[in-house]
PDB file of C-alpha atoms in Angstrom:
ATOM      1  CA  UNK A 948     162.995 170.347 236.531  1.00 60.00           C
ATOM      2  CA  UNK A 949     164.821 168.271 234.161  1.00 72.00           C
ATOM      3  CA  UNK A 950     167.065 169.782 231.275  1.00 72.00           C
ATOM      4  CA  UNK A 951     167.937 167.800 227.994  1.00 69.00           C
ATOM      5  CA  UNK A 952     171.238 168.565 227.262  1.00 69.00           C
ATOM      6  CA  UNK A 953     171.512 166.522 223.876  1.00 71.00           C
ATOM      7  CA  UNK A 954     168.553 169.101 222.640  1.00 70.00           C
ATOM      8  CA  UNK A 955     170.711 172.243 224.035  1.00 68.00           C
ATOM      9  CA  UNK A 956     170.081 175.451 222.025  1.00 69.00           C
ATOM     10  CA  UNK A 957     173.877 176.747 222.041  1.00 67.00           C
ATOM     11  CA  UNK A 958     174.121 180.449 221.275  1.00 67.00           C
ATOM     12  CA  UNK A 959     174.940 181.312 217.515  1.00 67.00           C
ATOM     13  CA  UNK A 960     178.402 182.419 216.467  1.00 65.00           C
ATOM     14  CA  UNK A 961     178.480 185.682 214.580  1.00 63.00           C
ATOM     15  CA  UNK A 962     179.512 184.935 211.119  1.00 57.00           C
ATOM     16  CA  UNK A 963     181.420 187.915 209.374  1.00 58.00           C
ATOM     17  CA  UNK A 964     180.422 186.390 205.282  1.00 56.00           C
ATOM     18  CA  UNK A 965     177.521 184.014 204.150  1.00 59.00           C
ATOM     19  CA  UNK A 966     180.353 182.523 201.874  1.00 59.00           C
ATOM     20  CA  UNK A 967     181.616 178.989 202.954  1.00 58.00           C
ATOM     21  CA  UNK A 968     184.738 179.160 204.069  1.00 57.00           C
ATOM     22  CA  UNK A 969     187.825 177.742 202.259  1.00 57.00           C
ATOM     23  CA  UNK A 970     191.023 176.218 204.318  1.00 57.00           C
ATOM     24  CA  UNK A 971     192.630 179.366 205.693  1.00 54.00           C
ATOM     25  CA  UNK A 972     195.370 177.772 206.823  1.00 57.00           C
ATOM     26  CA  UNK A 973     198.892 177.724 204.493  1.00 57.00           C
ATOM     27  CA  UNK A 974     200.632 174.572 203.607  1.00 56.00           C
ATOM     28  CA  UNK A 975     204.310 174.674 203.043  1.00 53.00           C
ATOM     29  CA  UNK A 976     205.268 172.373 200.161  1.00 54.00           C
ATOM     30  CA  UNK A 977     208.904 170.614 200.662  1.00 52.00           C
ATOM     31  CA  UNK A 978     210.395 172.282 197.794  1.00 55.00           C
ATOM     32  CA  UNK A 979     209.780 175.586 199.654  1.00 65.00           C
ATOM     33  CA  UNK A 980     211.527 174.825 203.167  1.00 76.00           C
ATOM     34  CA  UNK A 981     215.078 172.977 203.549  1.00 78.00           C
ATOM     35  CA  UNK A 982     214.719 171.425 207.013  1.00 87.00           C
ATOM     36  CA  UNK A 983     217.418 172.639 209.729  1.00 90.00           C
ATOM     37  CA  UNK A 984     219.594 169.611 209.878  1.00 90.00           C
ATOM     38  CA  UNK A 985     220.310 169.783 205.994  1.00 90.00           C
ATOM     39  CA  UNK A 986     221.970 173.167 206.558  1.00 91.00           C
ATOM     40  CA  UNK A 987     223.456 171.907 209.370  1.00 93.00           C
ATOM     41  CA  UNK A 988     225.060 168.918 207.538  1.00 94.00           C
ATOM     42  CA  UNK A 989     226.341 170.926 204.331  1.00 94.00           C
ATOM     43  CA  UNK A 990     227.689 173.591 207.049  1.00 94.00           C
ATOM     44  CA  UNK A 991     229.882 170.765 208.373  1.00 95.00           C
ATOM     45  CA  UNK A 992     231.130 169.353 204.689  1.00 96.00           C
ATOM     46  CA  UNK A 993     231.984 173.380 203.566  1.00 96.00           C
ATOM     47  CA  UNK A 994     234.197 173.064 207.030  1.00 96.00           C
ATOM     48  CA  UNK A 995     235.406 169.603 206.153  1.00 96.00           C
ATOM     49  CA  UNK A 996     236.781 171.046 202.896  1.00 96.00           C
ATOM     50  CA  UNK A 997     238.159 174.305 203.685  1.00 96.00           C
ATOM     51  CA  UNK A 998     240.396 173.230 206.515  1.00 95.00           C
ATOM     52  CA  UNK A 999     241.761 170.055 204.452  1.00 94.00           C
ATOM     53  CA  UNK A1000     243.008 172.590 201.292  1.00 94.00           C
ATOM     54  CA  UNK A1001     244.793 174.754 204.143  1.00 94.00           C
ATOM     55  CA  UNK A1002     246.195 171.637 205.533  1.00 93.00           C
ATOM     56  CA  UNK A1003     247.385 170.403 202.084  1.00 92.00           C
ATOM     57  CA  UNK A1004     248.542 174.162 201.453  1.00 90.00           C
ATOM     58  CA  UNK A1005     250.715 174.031 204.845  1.00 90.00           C
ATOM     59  CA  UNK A1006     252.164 170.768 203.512  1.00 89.00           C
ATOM     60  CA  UNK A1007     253.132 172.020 200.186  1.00 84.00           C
ATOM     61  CA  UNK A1008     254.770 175.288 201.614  1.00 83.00           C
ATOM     62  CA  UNK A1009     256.624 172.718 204.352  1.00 79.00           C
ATOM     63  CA  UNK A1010     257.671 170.852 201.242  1.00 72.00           C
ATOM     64  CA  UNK A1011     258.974 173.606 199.035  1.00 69.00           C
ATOM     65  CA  UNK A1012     261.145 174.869 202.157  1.00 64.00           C
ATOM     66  CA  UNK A1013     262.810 171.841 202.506  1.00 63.00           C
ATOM     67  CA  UNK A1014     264.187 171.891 198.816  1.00 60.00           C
ATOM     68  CA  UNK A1015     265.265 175.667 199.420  1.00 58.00           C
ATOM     69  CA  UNK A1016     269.177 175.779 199.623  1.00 55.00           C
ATOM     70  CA  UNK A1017     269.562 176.546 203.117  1.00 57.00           C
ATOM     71  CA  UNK A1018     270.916 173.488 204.935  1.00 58.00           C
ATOM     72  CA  UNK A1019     268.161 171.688 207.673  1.00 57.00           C
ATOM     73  CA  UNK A1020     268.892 172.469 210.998  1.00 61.00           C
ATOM     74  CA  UNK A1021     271.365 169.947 212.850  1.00 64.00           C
ATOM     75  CA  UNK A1022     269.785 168.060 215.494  1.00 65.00           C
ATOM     76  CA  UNK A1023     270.619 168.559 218.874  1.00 64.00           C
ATOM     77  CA  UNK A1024     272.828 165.396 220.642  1.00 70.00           C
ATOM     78  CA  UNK A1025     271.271 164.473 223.264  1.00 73.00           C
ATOM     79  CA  UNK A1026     273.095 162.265 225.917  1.00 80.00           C
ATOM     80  CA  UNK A1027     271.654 158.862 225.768  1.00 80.00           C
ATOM     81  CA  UNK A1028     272.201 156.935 229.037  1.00 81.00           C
ATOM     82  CA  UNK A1029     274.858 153.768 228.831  1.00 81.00           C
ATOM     83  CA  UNK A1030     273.471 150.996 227.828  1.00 80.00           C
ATOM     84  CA  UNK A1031     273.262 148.359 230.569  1.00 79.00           C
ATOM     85  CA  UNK A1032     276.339 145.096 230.547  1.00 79.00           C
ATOM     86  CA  UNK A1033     275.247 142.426 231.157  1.00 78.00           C
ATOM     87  CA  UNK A1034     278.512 140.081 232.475  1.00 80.00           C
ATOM     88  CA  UNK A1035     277.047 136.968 233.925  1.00 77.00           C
ATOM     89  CA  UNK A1036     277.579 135.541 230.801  1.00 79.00           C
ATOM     90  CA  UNK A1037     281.094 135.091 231.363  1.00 79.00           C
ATOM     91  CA  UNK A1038     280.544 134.288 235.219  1.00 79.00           C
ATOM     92  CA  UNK A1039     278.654 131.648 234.001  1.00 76.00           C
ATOM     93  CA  UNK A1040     281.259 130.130 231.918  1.00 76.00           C
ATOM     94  CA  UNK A1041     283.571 130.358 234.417  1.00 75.00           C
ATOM     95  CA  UNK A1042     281.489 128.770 237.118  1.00 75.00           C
ATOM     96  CA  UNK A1043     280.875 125.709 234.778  1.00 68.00           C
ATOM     97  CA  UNK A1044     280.917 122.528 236.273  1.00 71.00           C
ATOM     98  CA  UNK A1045     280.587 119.206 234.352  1.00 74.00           C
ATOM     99  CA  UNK A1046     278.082 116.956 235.751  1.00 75.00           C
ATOM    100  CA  UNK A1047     279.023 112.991 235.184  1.00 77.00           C
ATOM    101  CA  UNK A1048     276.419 111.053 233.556  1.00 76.00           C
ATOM    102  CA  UNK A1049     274.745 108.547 236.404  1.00 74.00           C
ATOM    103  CA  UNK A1050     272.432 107.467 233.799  1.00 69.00           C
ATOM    104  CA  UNK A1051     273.565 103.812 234.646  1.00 65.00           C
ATOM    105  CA  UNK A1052     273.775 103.543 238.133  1.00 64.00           C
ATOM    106  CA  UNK A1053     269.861 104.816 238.161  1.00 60.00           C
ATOM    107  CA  UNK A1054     268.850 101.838 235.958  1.00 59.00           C
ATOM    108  CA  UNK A1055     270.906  99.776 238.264  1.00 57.00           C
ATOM    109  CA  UNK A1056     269.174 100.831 241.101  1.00 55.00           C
ATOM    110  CA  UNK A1057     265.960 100.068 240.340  1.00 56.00           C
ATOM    111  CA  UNK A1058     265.352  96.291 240.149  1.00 59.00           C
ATOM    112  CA  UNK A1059     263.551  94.368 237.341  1.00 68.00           C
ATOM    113  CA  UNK A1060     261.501  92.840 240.215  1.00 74.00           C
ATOM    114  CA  UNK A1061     259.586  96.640 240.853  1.00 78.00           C
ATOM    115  CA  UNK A1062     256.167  97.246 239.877  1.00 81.00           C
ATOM    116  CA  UNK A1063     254.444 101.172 240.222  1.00 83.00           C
ATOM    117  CA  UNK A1064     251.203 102.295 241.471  1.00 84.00           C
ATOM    118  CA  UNK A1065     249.377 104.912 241.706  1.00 86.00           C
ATOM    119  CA  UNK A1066     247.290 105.905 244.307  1.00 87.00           C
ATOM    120  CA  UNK A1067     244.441 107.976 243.417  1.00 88.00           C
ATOM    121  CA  UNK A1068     242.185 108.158 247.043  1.00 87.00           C
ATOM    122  CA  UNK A1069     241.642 106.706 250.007  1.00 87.00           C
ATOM    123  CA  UNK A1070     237.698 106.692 251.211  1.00 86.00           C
ATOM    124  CA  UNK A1071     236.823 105.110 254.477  1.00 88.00           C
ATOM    125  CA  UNK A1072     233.378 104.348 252.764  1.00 88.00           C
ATOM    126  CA  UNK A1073     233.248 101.597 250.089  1.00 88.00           C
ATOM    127  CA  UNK A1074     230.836 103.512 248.170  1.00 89.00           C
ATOM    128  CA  UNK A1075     232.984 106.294 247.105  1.00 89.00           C
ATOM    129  CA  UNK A1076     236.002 104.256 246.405  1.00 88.00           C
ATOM    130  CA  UNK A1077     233.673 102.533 243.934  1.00 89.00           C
ATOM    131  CA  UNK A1078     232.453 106.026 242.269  1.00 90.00           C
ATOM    132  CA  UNK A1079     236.090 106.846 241.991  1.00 88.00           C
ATOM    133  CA  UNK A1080     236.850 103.758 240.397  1.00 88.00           C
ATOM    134  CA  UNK A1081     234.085 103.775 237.901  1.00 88.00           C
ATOM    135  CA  UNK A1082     235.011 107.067 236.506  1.00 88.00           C
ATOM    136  CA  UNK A1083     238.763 106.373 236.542  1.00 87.00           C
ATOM    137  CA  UNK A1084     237.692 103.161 234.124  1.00 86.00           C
ATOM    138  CA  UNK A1085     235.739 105.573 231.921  1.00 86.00           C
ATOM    139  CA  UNK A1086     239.152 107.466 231.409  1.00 84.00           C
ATOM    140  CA  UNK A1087     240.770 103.684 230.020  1.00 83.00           C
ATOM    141  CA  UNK A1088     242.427 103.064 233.283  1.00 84.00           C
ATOM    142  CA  UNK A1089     243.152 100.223 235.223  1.00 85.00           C
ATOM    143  CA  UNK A1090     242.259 100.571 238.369  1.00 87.00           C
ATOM    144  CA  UNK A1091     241.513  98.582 241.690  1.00 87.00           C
ATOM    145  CA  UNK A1092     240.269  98.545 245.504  1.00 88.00           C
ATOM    146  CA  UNK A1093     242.831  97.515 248.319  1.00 87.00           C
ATOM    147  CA  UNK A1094     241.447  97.197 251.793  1.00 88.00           C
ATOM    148  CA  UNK A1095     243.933  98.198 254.080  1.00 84.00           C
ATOM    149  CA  UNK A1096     243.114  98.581 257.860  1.00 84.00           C
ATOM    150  CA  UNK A1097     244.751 101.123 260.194  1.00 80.00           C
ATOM    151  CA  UNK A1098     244.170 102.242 263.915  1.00 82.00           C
ATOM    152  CA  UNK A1099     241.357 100.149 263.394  1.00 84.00           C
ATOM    153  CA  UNK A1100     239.717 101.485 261.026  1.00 86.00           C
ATOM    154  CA  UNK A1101     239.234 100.111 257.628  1.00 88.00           C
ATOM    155  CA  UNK A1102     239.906 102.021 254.487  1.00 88.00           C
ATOM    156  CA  UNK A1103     239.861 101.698 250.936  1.00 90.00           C
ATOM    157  CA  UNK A1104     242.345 102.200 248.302  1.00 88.00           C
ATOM    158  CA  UNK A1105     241.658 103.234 244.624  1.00 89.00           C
ATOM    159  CA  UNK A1106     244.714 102.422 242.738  1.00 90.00           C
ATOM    160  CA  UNK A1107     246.056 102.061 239.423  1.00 88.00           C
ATOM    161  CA  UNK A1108     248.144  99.830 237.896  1.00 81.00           C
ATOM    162  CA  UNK A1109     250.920  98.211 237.644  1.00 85.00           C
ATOM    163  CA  UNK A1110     252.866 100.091 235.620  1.00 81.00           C
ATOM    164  CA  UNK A1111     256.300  97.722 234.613  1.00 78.00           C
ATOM    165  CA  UNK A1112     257.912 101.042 233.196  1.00 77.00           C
ATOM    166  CA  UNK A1113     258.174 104.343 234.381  1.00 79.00           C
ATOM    167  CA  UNK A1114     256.882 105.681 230.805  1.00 81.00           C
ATOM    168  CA  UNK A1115     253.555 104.021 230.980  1.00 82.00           C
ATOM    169  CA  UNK A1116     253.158 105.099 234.653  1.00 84.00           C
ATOM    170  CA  UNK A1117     253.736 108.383 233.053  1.00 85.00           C
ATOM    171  CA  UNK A1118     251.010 108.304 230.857  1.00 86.00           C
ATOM    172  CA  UNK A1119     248.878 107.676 233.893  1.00 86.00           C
ATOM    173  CA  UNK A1120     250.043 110.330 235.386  1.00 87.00           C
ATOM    174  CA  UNK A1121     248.993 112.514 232.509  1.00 87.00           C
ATOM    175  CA  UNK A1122     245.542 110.956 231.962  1.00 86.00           C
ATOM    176  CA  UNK A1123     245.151 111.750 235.923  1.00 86.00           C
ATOM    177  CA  UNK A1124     245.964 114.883 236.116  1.00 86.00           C
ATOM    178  CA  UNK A1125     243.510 115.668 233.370  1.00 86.00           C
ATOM    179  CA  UNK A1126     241.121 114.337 235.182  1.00 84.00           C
ATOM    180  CA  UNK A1127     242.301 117.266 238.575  1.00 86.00           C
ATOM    181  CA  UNK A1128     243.814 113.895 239.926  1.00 85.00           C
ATOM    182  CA  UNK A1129     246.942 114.019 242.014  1.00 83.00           C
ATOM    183  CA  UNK A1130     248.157 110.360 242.863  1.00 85.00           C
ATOM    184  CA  UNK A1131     250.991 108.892 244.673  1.00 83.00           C
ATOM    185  CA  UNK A1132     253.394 106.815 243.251  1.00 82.00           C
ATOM    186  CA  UNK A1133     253.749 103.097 245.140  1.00 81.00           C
ATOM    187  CA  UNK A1134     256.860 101.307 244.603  1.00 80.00           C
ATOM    188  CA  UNK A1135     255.894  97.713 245.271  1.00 78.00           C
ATOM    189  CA  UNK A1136     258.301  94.556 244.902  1.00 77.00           C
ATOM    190  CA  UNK A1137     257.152  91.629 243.117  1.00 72.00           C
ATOM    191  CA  UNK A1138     258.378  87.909 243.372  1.00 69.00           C
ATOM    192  CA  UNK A1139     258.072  85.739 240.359  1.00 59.00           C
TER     193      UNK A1139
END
């Protein structure tokens, strides 16, 4: 037997008045209910401002009994440790020793005829010698490849230079090790 449940007689509710009913049900206006955290918040300021007029009551009390004629209290001494000497000063300037100026024999040791080098790598493949190269020119150096055989093998050199002065070779130097370059300084003699 089939059943239609969309046509389902449902068993009547006893109603207690033949008026309609109104909306039973109470709704609290804001103005009649201060939510929790309000109370909470003005609890805190009333705190706030009672313990900041018994602090500033503390400090004027402290205040007035310091201007009262009875004399502070003397501190107590308390024994500070030596301070430290320090005496190498005078060591030091009795150990002094004058050191003659060689300025002159160190130009006189190096010959006009002397050019410097620097020596940036040494690949055994041509091809990385080259990449060196190429990216030491980007940095506004001059550079060059030496072949240079040894044990019978062949390698090649990435230098740079010459360098007449030392100053120059310095700024090298400097450009290098911007670049993370350490190089080795060749001393190389030159006939004019």
């Amino acid at each position: 037997m089939t059943q239609d449940f969309a046509k389902k007689k449902r068993p009547r509710t006893r109603k207690t008045s033949s008026k309609p009913r109104a909306n039973t049900r109470r709704t609290a206006t804001k103005s009649q209910k201060a939510p929790t955290w309000a109370w909470l918040v003005i609890g805190l300021l009333l705190a706030a401002l009672i313990t900041l007029l018994i602090y500033l009551a503390n400090q004027q009390r402290a205040g007035s009994s310091r201007n009262s004629s009875t004399p502070p209290l003397a501190e107590p001494k308390t024994n500070k440790p030596p301070q430290p000497r320090f005496d190498f000063y005078e060591i030091l300037k009795e150990r002094e020793l004058e050191v003659p100026d060689r300025s002159a024999e160190i130009t006189a040791a190096t010959p006009e005829n002397t050019v410097y080098y620097l020596q940036v790598g040494s690949f055994r493949r041509q091809n990385d010698a080259d990449a060196l190269r190429a990216k030491l020119l980007l940095a506004n150096l001059e550079t060059a490849i030496e072949e240079a055989s040894s044990k019978g093998e062949r390698w090649y050199r990435v230098v740079v230079g010459p360098f007449q002065s030392r100053s120059a070779m310095a700024k090298a130097r400097s450009v290098l090790a911007s670049n993370q370059l350490s190089p080795l300084l060749l001393r190389r003699k030159v006939d004019y």
